[in-house]
Amino acid sequence: MAANFAVNNIRDFEFIIQEWLPTEGVFNYPQFADYYSRDDVKSVLGPILKMCKEVIEPTNDDGENSPIIFADGKVTCPKSFGPLFHQLQSEGWGTSNIDNSPDAMVLPEMLYAAVWEMICAANPAFMPYILLTSGAADLIQSFGDDQLKATFLPNMMDGTWSGTMCLTEPSAGSDVGDILSKAYPTDDPRIFKIKGNKIFITGGDNDFTENIIHLYLARIEGSRPGTAGISLFVVPKYWVNEDGSLSDNDFQTTGAEHKMGLHGSVTAALAAGENDGCRGWLLGKDPRENDGKGEGMAQMFQMMNLARMETGHMALSCIINAFANARDNAKERIQGRLITDPKSGRVAIINHEDIKRTLMMGKAHIEAMRAMMYRVYLAFDQRHRDPDAAVRQAASDLIEMTTPLCKAYPSDEAWWLIGEAIQTYGGYGYCSEYPVAQLACDCKIYSIWEGTNFIQSMDLVGRKMSMKGGSVFAGWVQEMADFCEANKDNDNFAIDFANLDKALKAYKEMVDALQGYFKSNISLVPLYSRRVLTASAQLYCGRLILDQALLADKKANELGPEHYDYNFYMGKVATAKYYLRNVVPNVWAVAEIVTAADTSAIDVPVDVFEY
């Protein structure tokens, strides 16, 4: 048995988009009104679910059985990846909302997110090719002139070419400001010679597209030091001549990493301008004409912020598929007898208490994280298209505030949650013939991609909490407090709202302490920042999943136990109660740790870590 796409329905997507989130306004935007309505979720996503099972899942096996090979300067990819890439791009599933023309038929961000979630669950190693091409094309759409758009976007959108973003270098990982790649002017003010080396470039090469378009960070001579002087360039693997023909651009792949997972995905080392012949188009202003300021980092962050969302979402996709597989295995595997009736016959292990607890733990995390992700995807739609400036601004503030949570929380939890899914298999889970082993290996990179989760946590406590003088963060916390106050007398969820209230009060104390550490002992801020981020995400997820439970409880009571949807709604209620009673208490546990200000980890000399 190889990797298996075990997701079997889209009911939660329907609940989120059609019942829970206030999506009427999005579907009424001019871009969507003539094409989609809230009732079209099944008609859009149903065929995608079928495609994932029948078309995409087999390519996952291909990626594992025929992983990428680098030899003689060339990469060989799994044979099935090229046809799949061209199919998805040509059908429009991989291009996101790049086409901004009024008559373009594009999907709301929420629906694209659901499509990509299922595609990633069916083949995690393939997904970066789609996402990175979309992200690179989006940057050209946003910052390129008409000529660059005409040159690159059609071929990227239909799958003829692919795209990447090139940041990391051997001497500069997360500290991007220290990159050594240089750009030198030519006779054409738009075109620069590029020279430098990049590493860990996901999708940096392949053998199934005619060209690869790299969004490449480099520094023009005379620019400011650090990130302020970095510029962004469109650097194709093969130069695109004025007549559309391709020629060598002195851009080579020098290696491909051997990874613990995502074996069908290329992670390349690249060299530009080894023979002084690499060229790229500058996006944005020339820093020499802009007081030495480059626009590269600001431009790249447009791609990176969405990429951070997508990275967290890919982690969630792996968690979902792991627990779907664990569920199916637990239904089928017969072992042991009920502790409440030991004289009865053997039963499927899904009936045992610890297995049910494990599956509920997975379900609770999945639905809580999914609630957070899709609430923020709704904000992406609002920020991009709402006619009301106040709505757009509120949506933008929410996106900025929650991006670190959406990236880091699912990708941090994926590793141990998928480990728990493995545990349900017993010894079989440790065998590579079963799908959860591959998912464990695949998921680990997500906590590292797009800025490690420590970087996300410092972004949260160092930037997002102080954004606009702290007003955005204060409003975010106050909204949760208002929700709790408005519903605290609900008898069906008395324990759960009491836990949310307790978590909120502890969270405020923790944040107050953290703010004090910036002045009294700043070393405590990075010491605790990752735990603060986790607690922040758990608090917000608790608020959202409890809101879902209120709606689900109402629907279940209206329908009654005989209705086919009753178990779905009651499952939402049970999931929320589990999360509020078993996960959210970590918020006040973390608060106690942070306010105690234990410094034992940083007080010791580094020599104590010798063994």
Coordinates of C-alpha atoms in Angstrom, one line a residue:
M1 CA 0.0 0.0 0.0
A2 CA 1.4 3.4 -1.0
A3 CA 0.2 6.9 -0.2
N4 CA -3.6 7.0 -0.3
F5 CA -6.0 10.0 -0.7
A6 CA -8.6 9.0 1.9
V7 CA -10.6 12.3 2.0
N8 CA -14.1 11.1 1.1
N9 CA -16.4 14.2 1.1
I10 CA -16.6 17.9 0.9
R11 CA -19.3 18.4 3.5
D12 CA -17.2 20.6 5.8
F13 CA -16.3 22.9 2.9
E14 CA -20.1 23.3 2.2
F15 CA -20.7 24.1 5.9
I16 CA -17.9 26.7 6.0
I17 CA -18.6 28.5 2.8
Q18 CA -22.4 28.1 2.5
E19 CA -23.5 28.1 6.1
W20 CA -21.0 29.5 8.5
L21 CA -19.0 32.3 6.9
P22 CA -20.8 35.5 5.7
T23 CA -19.9 34.8 2.0
E24 CA -23.0 36.4 0.4
G25 CA -21.1 39.6 -0.3
V26 CA -18.2 37.8 -1.9
F27 CA -20.4 35.9 -4.3
N28 CA -22.1 39.2 -5.2
Y29 CA -18.9 40.9 -6.3
P30 CA -19.1 41.7 -10.0
Q31 CA -16.2 39.3 -10.7
F32 CA -18.2 36.3 -9.4
A33 CA -21.9 37.3 -9.6
D34 CA -22.5 36.0 -13.1
Y35 CA -20.6 32.8 -12.6
Y36 CA -21.0 31.5 -9.0
S37 CA -23.3 31.5 -6.0
R38 CA -23.0 30.0 -2.5
D39 CA -24.9 27.0 -3.8
D40 CA -22.2 26.1 -6.3
V41 CA -19.7 24.8 -3.8
K42 CA -20.6 21.1 -4.5
S43 CA -20.6 21.6 -8.3
V44 CA -17.1 23.1 -8.2
L45 CA -15.5 21.0 -5.5
G46 CA -17.2 17.6 -6.2
P47 CA -15.4 17.0 -9.5
I48 CA -12.1 18.1 -7.9
L49 CA -12.6 15.5 -5.2
K50 CA -13.1 12.8 -7.9
M51 CA -10.1 14.1 -9.9
C52 CA -7.9 13.9 -6.8
K53 CA -8.8 10.3 -6.3
E54 CA -8.6 9.1 -9.9
V55 CA -6.0 11.4 -11.4
I56 CA -3.7 13.0 -8.8
E57 CA -3.3 10.2 -6.2
P58 CA -1.5 7.8 -8.6
T59 CA 1.1 10.5 -9.3
N60 CA 1.9 10.5 -5.6
D61 CA 3.0 6.9 -5.9
D62 CA 5.0 7.9 -8.9
G63 CA 6.8 10.6 -6.9
E64 CA 7.8 8.1 -4.2
N65 CA 8.7 5.2 -6.5
S66 CA 10.5 7.4 -9.0
P67 CA 11.9 10.3 -7.1
I68 CA 13.7 13.2 -8.8
I69 CA 17.2 12.5 -10.1
F70 CA 20.0 15.0 -10.7
A71 CA 22.8 13.9 -13.0
D72 CA 25.0 15.7 -15.5
G73 CA 23.5 19.0 -14.7
K74 CA 20.0 17.9 -15.5
V75 CA 17.0 17.0 -13.4
T76 CA 14.7 14.1 -14.1
C77 CA 11.2 14.3 -12.5
P78 CA 8.6 11.6 -12.0
K79 CA 7.1 11.0 -15.5
S80 CA 3.5 11.7 -14.4
F81 CA 4.2 15.2 -13.0
G82 CA 4.6 16.9 -16.3
P83 CA 1.2 15.8 -17.8
L84 CA -0.5 16.6 -14.5
F85 CA 1.1 20.1 -14.3
H86 CA 0.0 20.9 -17.9
Q87 CA -3.5 19.6 -17.3
L88 CA -4.1 21.6 -14.1
Q89 CA -2.6 24.8 -15.5
S90 CA -4.5 24.6 -18.8
E91 CA -7.7 23.9 -16.9
G92 CA -7.1 26.9 -14.7
W93 CA -6.7 25.2 -11.3
G94 CA -3.2 26.4 -10.8
T95 CA -3.3 30.0 -11.9
S96 CA -5.3 31.5 -9.0
N97 CA -6.8 34.9 -9.7
I98 CA -4.0 36.3 -11.9
D99 CA -6.3 37.4 -14.7
N100 CA -7.8 40.7 -13.5
S101 CA -9.7 41.5 -16.7
P102 CA -13.4 42.3 -16.0
D103 CA -14.7 39.2 -18.0
A104 CA -12.2 36.7 -16.5
M105 CA -13.8 33.7 -15.0
V106 CA -11.9 33.2 -11.7
L107 CA -12.8 31.6 -8.4
P108 CA -13.2 33.3 -5.0
E109 CA -10.1 32.7 -2.9
M110 CA -12.0 30.5 -0.6
L111 CA -12.9 28.1 -3.4
Y112 CA -9.4 28.1 -4.7
A113 CA -8.1 27.3 -1.2
A114 CA -10.4 24.2 -1.1
V115 CA -9.3 23.1 -4.5
W116 CA -5.6 23.4 -3.5
E117 CA -6.2 21.7 -0.2
M118 CA -7.5 18.6 -1.9
I119 CA -4.8 18.6 -4.6
C120 CA -2.1 18.9 -1.9
A121 CA -3.6 16.1 0.2
A122 CA -3.6 13.8 -2.9
N123 CA 0.1 14.6 -3.8
P124 CA 2.0 17.0 -1.4
A125 CA 5.2 16.7 -3.5
F126 CA 3.5 18.0 -6.6
M127 CA 1.8 21.0 -5.1
P128 CA 4.8 23.4 -4.9
Y129 CA 5.1 23.4 -8.7
I130 CA 1.5 24.8 -8.9
L131 CA 1.7 27.3 -6.0
L132 CA 5.1 28.7 -7.0
T133 CA 4.2 29.2 -10.6
S134 CA 1.0 31.0 -9.5
G135 CA 2.9 33.1 -7.0
A136 CA 5.6 34.1 -9.5
A137 CA 3.0 35.0 -12.1
D138 CA 1.1 37.0 -9.6
L139 CA 4.2 39.1 -8.9
I140 CA 4.7 39.8 -12.6
Q141 CA 1.0 40.7 -12.9
S142 CA 1.4 43.1 -9.9
F143 CA 4.7 44.8 -10.7
G144 CA 5.6 44.1 -14.3
D145 CA 5.0 46.4 -17.2
D146 CA 2.8 45.4 -20.1
Q147 CA 5.7 43.9 -22.1
L148 CA 6.7 41.6 -19.2
K149 CA 3.1 40.6 -18.6
A150 CA 2.7 39.7 -22.3
T151 CA 6.0 37.9 -22.4
F152 CA 5.6 35.7 -19.4
L153 CA 2.0 35.4 -18.1
P154 CA 0.3 33.4 -21.0
N155 CA 2.9 30.7 -20.9
M156 CA 3.0 30.5 -17.2
M157 CA -0.8 30.4 -16.9
D158 CA -1.2 27.6 -19.4
G159 CA 1.6 25.4 -18.0
T160 CA 4.1 25.9 -20.9
W161 CA 6.5 27.6 -18.3
S162 CA 6.7 27.3 -14.6
G163 CA 7.9 29.7 -11.9
T164 CA 9.8 29.9 -8.6
M165 CA 11.0 32.5 -6.1
C166 CA 14.8 32.6 -5.4
L167 CA 15.8 34.0 -2.0
T168 CA 18.0 31.7 -0.1
E169 CA 21.8 31.6 -0.6
P170 CA 24.7 29.6 0.9
S171 CA 25.6 32.6 3.1
A172 CA 22.1 34.0 3.8
G173 CA 19.1 32.0 4.8
S174 CA 16.5 33.8 6.9
D175 CA 18.8 36.8 7.1
V176 CA 18.0 37.7 3.5
G177 CA 19.6 41.1 3.8
D178 CA 23.0 39.4 3.6
I179 CA 22.6 38.0 0.2
L180 CA 25.6 38.2 -2.2
S181 CA 23.8 38.0 -5.6
K182 CA 24.6 41.1 -7.6
A183 CA 23.0 42.9 -10.5
Y184 CA 24.9 45.0 -13.0
P185 CA 23.4 47.5 -15.5
T186 CA 23.4 47.0 -19.2
D187 CA 22.6 49.4 -22.1
D188 CA 18.9 48.7 -21.5
P189 CA 17.8 50.3 -18.2
R190 CA 15.2 47.5 -17.7
I191 CA 17.8 44.6 -18.1
F192 CA 20.6 43.8 -15.7
K193 CA 23.3 41.1 -15.7
I194 CA 22.8 38.7 -12.8
K195 CA 25.5 36.9 -10.9
G196 CA 25.1 34.7 -7.8
N197 CA 24.1 31.4 -6.3
K198 CA 20.9 30.3 -4.7
I199 CA 20.1 27.1 -2.7
F200 CA 17.0 25.3 -1.4
I201 CA 15.0 26.6 -4.4
T202 CA 11.8 24.5 -4.4
G203 CA 10.8 23.8 -8.0
G204 CA 14.0 25.4 -9.1
D205 CA 14.3 23.0 -12.1
N206 CA 12.2 20.4 -13.9
D207 CA 12.1 18.5 -17.2
F208 CA 8.5 19.1 -18.1
T209 CA 8.3 22.8 -18.9
E210 CA 10.0 24.7 -21.7
N211 CA 11.2 27.4 -19.4
I212 CA 11.4 28.2 -15.7
I213 CA 10.8 31.8 -14.6
H214 CA 12.7 32.7 -11.5
L215 CA 11.8 35.7 -9.3
Y216 CA 15.3 36.4 -8.2
L217 CA 16.5 38.7 -5.4
A218 CA 19.8 40.5 -6.0
R219 CA 21.5 43.8 -5.2
I220 CA 22.4 46.5 -7.7
E221 CA 25.7 48.2 -7.1
G222 CA 25.2 51.4 -5.3
S223 CA 22.1 50.2 -3.4
R224 CA 21.8 50.4 0.4
P225 CA 23.1 47.5 2.5
G226 CA 20.7 45.0 4.1
T227 CA 17.2 44.3 2.9
A228 CA 16.6 48.0 2.1
G229 CA 18.8 47.8 -1.0
I230 CA 17.5 44.5 -2.5
S231 CA 15.8 44.4 -5.9
L232 CA 13.6 41.8 -7.6
F233 CA 14.3 40.5 -11.1
V234 CA 12.6 38.2 -13.5
V235 CA 15.3 35.8 -14.5
P236 CA 14.3 33.0 -16.9
K237 CA 16.3 29.8 -17.2
Y238 CA 16.3 30.5 -20.9
W239 CA 16.3 34.0 -22.3
V240 CA 13.1 35.1 -24.1
N241 CA 14.0 36.9 -27.3
E242 CA 11.8 39.6 -28.8
D243 CA 10.3 37.0 -31.4
G244 CA 9.4 34.7 -28.5
S245 CA 12.3 32.2 -29.2
L246 CA 14.4 30.9 -26.3
S247 CA 18.2 31.0 -26.0
D248 CA 20.7 30.2 -23.3
N249 CA 20.7 32.5 -20.3
D250 CA 23.8 31.2 -18.4
F251 CA 21.6 29.8 -15.6
Q252 CA 22.5 26.4 -14.4
T253 CA 21.3 23.9 -11.8
T254 CA 24.3 22.7 -9.8
G255 CA 22.6 20.2 -7.5
A256 CA 19.4 18.8 -6.0
E257 CA 18.9 18.1 -2.3
H258 CA 18.3 14.6 -0.9
K259 CA 15.3 15.1 1.4
M260 CA 13.5 13.1 4.0
G261 CA 10.2 13.7 2.2
L262 CA 8.6 15.3 -0.9
H263 CA 10.7 13.1 -3.0
G264 CA 9.0 14.0 -6.3
S265 CA 9.7 17.7 -5.7
V266 CA 13.0 19.3 -6.9
T267 CA 14.9 21.4 -4.3
A268 CA 17.7 22.9 -6.4
A269 CA 21.0 24.7 -6.1
L270 CA 21.3 27.3 -8.8
A271 CA 24.1 29.3 -10.3
A272 CA 23.5 32.5 -12.3
G273 CA 26.1 34.2 -14.5
E274 CA 28.9 31.7 -14.1
N275 CA 30.0 32.8 -17.6
D276 CA 28.9 36.4 -17.2
G277 CA 25.9 35.8 -19.5
C278 CA 22.9 35.8 -17.2
R279 CA 20.3 38.5 -17.6
G280 CA 17.1 39.5 -15.8
W281 CA 14.4 42.2 -16.0
L282 CA 14.1 44.6 -13.0
L283 CA 10.7 44.8 -11.4
G284 CA 10.0 48.2 -9.9
K285 CA 12.3 51.2 -9.4
D286 CA 16.0 51.3 -9.9
P287 CA 17.4 51.9 -6.4
R288 CA 20.1 54.2 -7.9
E289 CA 17.2 56.5 -8.8
N290 CA 15.4 55.9 -5.5
D291 CA 17.9 57.0 -2.8
G292 CA 19.5 53.6 -2.8
K293 CA 16.2 51.9 -1.8
G294 CA 15.3 48.7 -3.6
E295 CA 11.7 47.4 -3.8
G296 CA 12.5 43.8 -3.9
M297 CA 11.6 42.7 -0.4
A298 CA 8.3 44.6 -0.4
Q299 CA 7.5 43.0 -3.7
M300 CA 8.6 39.5 -2.6
F301 CA 6.5 39.8 0.6
Q302 CA 3.4 39.9 -1.5
M303 CA 4.3 36.4 -2.7
M304 CA 5.7 35.3 0.6
N305 CA 2.6 36.3 2.7
L306 CA 0.3 34.2 0.5
A307 CA 3.0 31.5 0.4
R308 CA 3.0 31.5 4.2
M309 CA -0.8 30.9 4.2
E310 CA -0.4 28.2 1.6
T311 CA 2.4 26.5 3.6
G312 CA 0.3 26.3 6.7
H313 CA -2.5 25.0 4.5
M314 CA -0.3 22.3 2.9
A315 CA 0.5 21.1 6.4
L316 CA -3.2 21.0 7.2
S317 CA -3.8 19.0 4.0
C318 CA -1.3 16.4 5.2
I319 CA -2.9 16.2 8.7
I320 CA -6.3 15.7 7.1
N321 CA -5.2 12.9 4.9
A322 CA -3.3 11.2 7.7
F323 CA -6.3 11.1 9.9
A324 CA -8.6 10.1 7.1
N325 CA -6.3 7.1 6.5
A326 CA -6.1 6.4 10.2
R327 CA -9.9 6.4 10.4
D328 CA -10.3 4.0 7.5
N329 CA -7.7 1.7 8.9
A330 CA -9.4 1.8 12.4
K331 CA -12.7 0.9 10.8
E332 CA -11.2 -2.2 9.1
R333 CA -8.7 -3.6 11.6
I334 CA -10.2 -6.1 14.0
Q335 CA -8.4 -6.4 17.3
G336 CA -9.2 -6.6 21.0
R337 CA -12.4 -6.6 22.9
L338 CA -14.4 -3.8 24.5
I339 CA -13.3 -3.0 28.0
T340 CA -17.0 -2.6 28.9
D341 CA -17.8 -6.1 27.6
P342 CA -14.6 -8.2 27.6
K343 CA -16.5 -11.4 26.9
S344 CA -17.9 -10.2 23.6
G345 CA -16.2 -10.8 20.3
R346 CA -13.3 -8.9 18.8
V347 CA -14.1 -5.5 17.4
A348 CA -12.8 -2.9 15.0
I349 CA -10.3 -0.8 16.8
I350 CA -12.2 2.4 16.1
N351 CA -14.5 1.3 19.0
H352 CA -11.7 1.4 21.5
E353 CA -11.5 4.5 23.8
D354 CA -7.9 5.6 23.0
I355 CA -8.4 5.2 19.2
K356 CA -11.6 7.3 19.4
R357 CA -9.7 9.9 21.5
T358 CA -6.9 10.0 19.0
L359 CA -9.3 10.4 16.0
M360 CA -11.3 13.1 17.9
M361 CA -8.0 14.9 18.7
G362 CA -7.2 14.9 15.0
K363 CA -10.7 16.0 14.0
A364 CA -10.8 18.8 16.5
H365 CA -7.4 20.2 15.3
I366 CA -8.4 19.8 11.7
E367 CA -11.7 21.6 12.0
A368 CA -10.3 24.4 14.2
M369 CA -7.4 25.1 11.9
R370 CA -9.6 24.9 8.9
A371 CA -12.0 27.4 10.5
M372 CA -9.1 29.8 11.0
M373 CA -7.7 29.3 7.5
Y374 CA -10.9 29.9 5.7
R375 CA -11.9 32.9 7.8
V376 CA -8.7 34.5 6.6
Y377 CA -9.2 33.4 3.0
L378 CA -12.6 35.2 3.2
A379 CA -10.6 38.3 4.1
F380 CA -8.4 37.8 1.0
D381 CA -11.5 38.0 -1.1
Q382 CA -12.7 41.1 0.7
R383 CA -9.3 42.9 0.6
H384 CA -9.0 42.2 -3.1
R385 CA -12.5 43.0 -4.3
D386 CA -14.8 44.7 -1.8
P387 CA -16.0 48.2 -3.0
D388 CA -16.0 49.5 0.6
A389 CA -12.7 50.8 1.7
A390 CA -13.4 50.2 5.3
V391 CA -14.2 46.5 4.6
R392 CA -11.0 46.2 2.6
Q393 CA -8.9 47.7 5.4
A394 CA -10.5 45.5 8.1
A395 CA -9.8 42.5 5.9
S396 CA -6.2 43.6 5.3
D397 CA -5.7 44.1 9.1
L398 CA -7.0 40.6 9.8
I399 CA -4.7 39.0 7.2
E400 CA -1.7 40.8 8.5
M401 CA -2.5 39.9 12.1
T402 CA -3.2 36.2 11.5
T403 CA -0.7 35.2 8.7
P404 CA 1.9 34.1 11.3
L405 CA -0.8 31.9 13.0
C406 CA -2.0 30.4 9.8
K407 CA 1.5 29.5 8.7
A408 CA 3.0 28.3 12.0
Y409 CA 0.2 26.6 13.9
P410 CA -0.7 23.9 11.4
S411 CA 2.9 23.3 10.4
D412 CA 4.0 23.0 14.0
E413 CA 1.2 20.7 15.0
A414 CA 1.4 18.5 11.8
W415 CA 4.5 16.6 13.0
W416 CA 3.1 15.3 16.3
L417 CA -0.5 15.0 15.0
I418 CA 0.6 12.8 12.1
G419 CA 2.7 10.9 14.6
E420 CA -0.5 10.2 16.5
A421 CA -2.2 9.0 13.3
I422 CA 0.7 6.6 12.9
Q423 CA 0.1 5.4 16.4
T424 CA -3.4 4.2 15.6
Y425 CA -1.9 1.7 13.1
G426 CA 0.4 0.1 15.7
G427 CA 3.5 -1.4 14.1
Y428 CA 2.0 -1.1 10.6
G429 CA 2.2 2.6 10.9
Y430 CA 5.9 2.5 11.0
C431 CA 6.1 0.6 7.8
S432 CA 6.6 2.5 4.5
E433 CA 3.9 0.4 2.8
Y434 CA 1.3 2.4 4.7
P435 CA 0.5 6.0 3.8
V436 CA 1.0 7.8 7.1
A437 CA 4.7 7.1 7.1
Q438 CA 5.2 9.1 3.9
L439 CA 2.9 11.9 5.2
A440 CA 5.1 12.2 8.3
C441 CA 8.2 12.7 6.2
D442 CA 6.5 15.1 3.8
C443 CA 5.0 17.4 6.4
K444 CA 8.2 18.3 8.4
I445 CA 9.4 20.9 5.8
Y446 CA 6.3 23.1 6.3
S447 CA 7.5 24.4 9.7
I448 CA 10.7 25.5 8.0
W449 CA 9.5 26.9 4.6
E450 CA 8.8 30.6 4.2
G451 CA 10.6 31.6 7.3
T452 CA 10.9 29.1 10.2
N453 CA 8.1 29.2 12.7
F454 CA 10.4 31.0 15.2
I455 CA 10.5 33.8 12.6
Q456 CA 6.8 33.7 12.4
S457 CA 6.5 34.0 16.1
M458 CA 8.8 37.0 16.3
D459 CA 6.8 38.6 13.5
L460 CA 3.7 38.1 15.7
V461 CA 5.1 39.5 18.9
G462 CA 7.5 42.1 17.4
R463 CA 5.4 43.5 14.5
K464 CA 1.8 42.3 14.5
M465 CA 1.1 43.0 18.1
S466 CA 2.4 46.6 17.7
M467 CA 0.9 47.3 14.3
K468 CA -0.8 50.7 14.1
G469 CA 0.1 51.4 17.6
G470 CA -1.2 48.1 18.8
S471 CA -4.8 49.0 17.7
V472 CA -5.2 46.0 15.3
F473 CA -4.1 43.5 17.9
A474 CA -6.2 45.1 20.6
G475 CA -9.2 44.9 18.3
W476 CA -8.5 41.3 17.4
V477 CA -8.5 40.4 21.1
Q478 CA -11.5 42.5 21.9
E479 CA -13.6 40.8 19.2
M480 CA -13.0 37.5 20.8
A481 CA -13.9 38.9 24.2
D482 CA -17.1 40.4 22.8
F483 CA -18.0 37.0 21.3
C484 CA -17.4 35.3 24.6
E485 CA -19.5 37.9 26.5
A486 CA -22.4 37.6 24.1
N487 CA -22.6 33.9 24.4
K488 CA -21.4 33.1 27.9
D489 CA -24.9 32.3 29.2
N490 CA -25.5 29.5 26.6
D491 CA -26.4 26.5 28.7
N492 CA -25.3 24.0 26.0
F493 CA -21.8 25.4 26.0
A494 CA -21.4 26.7 29.5
I495 CA -18.1 24.9 30.1
D496 CA -16.7 25.9 26.8
F497 CA -17.4 29.6 27.1
A498 CA -16.0 29.5 30.6
N499 CA -12.8 28.0 29.2
L500 CA -12.7 30.6 26.5
D501 CA -13.1 33.3 29.0
K502 CA -10.4 31.9 31.3
A503 CA -8.1 31.6 28.3
L504 CA -8.7 35.2 27.2
K505 CA -8.0 36.5 30.7
A506 CA -4.8 34.5 31.0
Y507 CA -3.8 35.5 27.4
K508 CA -4.1 39.2 28.3
E509 CA -1.9 38.7 31.3
M510 CA 0.7 36.8 29.2
V511 CA 0.7 39.6 26.6
D512 CA 1.1 42.3 29.3
A513 CA 4.1 40.3 30.7
L514 CA 5.6 39.9 27.3
Q515 CA 5.3 43.6 26.5
G516 CA 7.2 44.3 29.8
Y517 CA 10.0 42.0 28.8
F518 CA 10.8 44.2 25.8
K519 CA 12.0 46.7 28.3
S520 CA 13.1 44.7 31.3
N521 CA 14.8 41.6 29.7
I522 CA 14.4 41.4 25.9
S523 CA 15.9 37.9 25.8
L524 CA 12.7 36.6 27.2
V525 CA 10.8 37.6 24.1
P526 CA 12.5 35.2 21.7
L527 CA 12.6 32.6 24.5
Y528 CA 8.8 32.5 24.7
S529 CA 7.7 33.7 21.3
R530 CA 6.9 30.4 19.7
R531 CA 4.7 29.3 22.7
V532 CA 3.0 32.7 22.6
L533 CA 2.2 32.1 18.9
T534 CA 0.8 28.6 19.6
A535 CA -1.4 30.0 22.4
S536 CA -2.6 32.8 20.2
A537 CA -3.6 30.4 17.5
Q538 CA -5.3 28.1 20.0
L539 CA -7.3 31.0 21.4
Y540 CA -8.4 32.2 18.0
C541 CA -9.2 28.7 16.8
G542 CA -11.2 28.1 19.9
R543 CA -13.3 31.2 19.3
L544 CA -14.0 30.2 15.7
I545 CA -14.8 26.6 16.2
L546 CA -17.1 27.5 19.1
D547 CA -18.9 29.8 16.7
Q548 CA -19.3 26.9 14.3
A549 CA -20.7 24.8 17.1
L550 CA -23.4 27.3 18.0
L551 CA -24.6 27.2 14.4
A552 CA -24.3 23.4 14.2
D553 CA -26.2 22.9 17.4
K554 CA -29.0 25.0 16.1
K555 CA -29.2 23.1 12.9
A556 CA -29.1 19.7 14.6
N557 CA -32.0 20.7 16.9
E558 CA -34.0 21.9 13.9
L559 CA -33.4 18.7 11.9
G560 CA -33.7 16.1 14.6
P561 CA -31.8 12.7 15.0
E562 CA -33.5 11.1 12.0
H563 CA -32.1 13.5 9.5
Y564 CA -29.2 12.4 7.3
D565 CA -27.2 15.5 8.3
Y566 CA -27.8 15.2 12.0
N567 CA -24.5 13.3 12.7
F568 CA -22.5 15.9 10.8
Y569 CA -23.8 18.8 12.9
M570 CA -23.5 16.9 16.2
G571 CA -20.0 16.0 15.2
K572 CA -19.2 19.7 14.8
V573 CA -20.6 20.3 18.3
A574 CA -18.5 17.4 19.8
T575 CA -15.4 18.6 18.0
A576 CA -15.7 22.1 19.4
K577 CA -16.3 20.8 22.9
Y578 CA -13.2 18.6 22.6
Y579 CA -11.1 21.5 21.4
L580 CA -12.2 23.9 24.1
R581 CA -11.8 21.4 26.8
N582 CA -8.6 19.6 25.8
V583 CA -6.6 22.1 23.6
V584 CA -7.6 25.6 24.7
P585 CA -6.5 25.0 28.4
N586 CA -2.9 25.1 27.0
V587 CA -3.4 28.9 26.6
W588 CA -3.5 29.4 30.4
A589 CA -0.7 26.8 30.9
V590 CA 1.5 28.8 28.5
A591 CA 0.5 32.1 30.2
E592 CA 1.7 30.7 33.6
I593 CA 5.0 29.8 32.0
V594 CA 5.5 33.1 30.3
T595 CA 4.5 35.2 33.3
A596 CA 6.8 33.1 35.6
A597 CA 9.8 34.3 33.5
D598 CA 12.0 31.3 34.0
T599 CA 15.4 32.0 32.4
S600 CA 17.0 28.6 33.1
A601 CA 17.3 27.8 29.3
I602 CA 19.3 31.0 28.6
D603 CA 21.2 31.5 31.8
V604 CA 23.5 28.6 31.2
P605 CA 26.8 28.6 29.2
V606 CA 26.6 26.8 25.9
D607 CA 29.0 24.2 27.1
V608 CA 26.3 22.5 29.1
F609 CA 24.8 21.1 26.0
E610 CA 27.8 18.7 25.5
Y611 CA 27.0 15.0 26.0

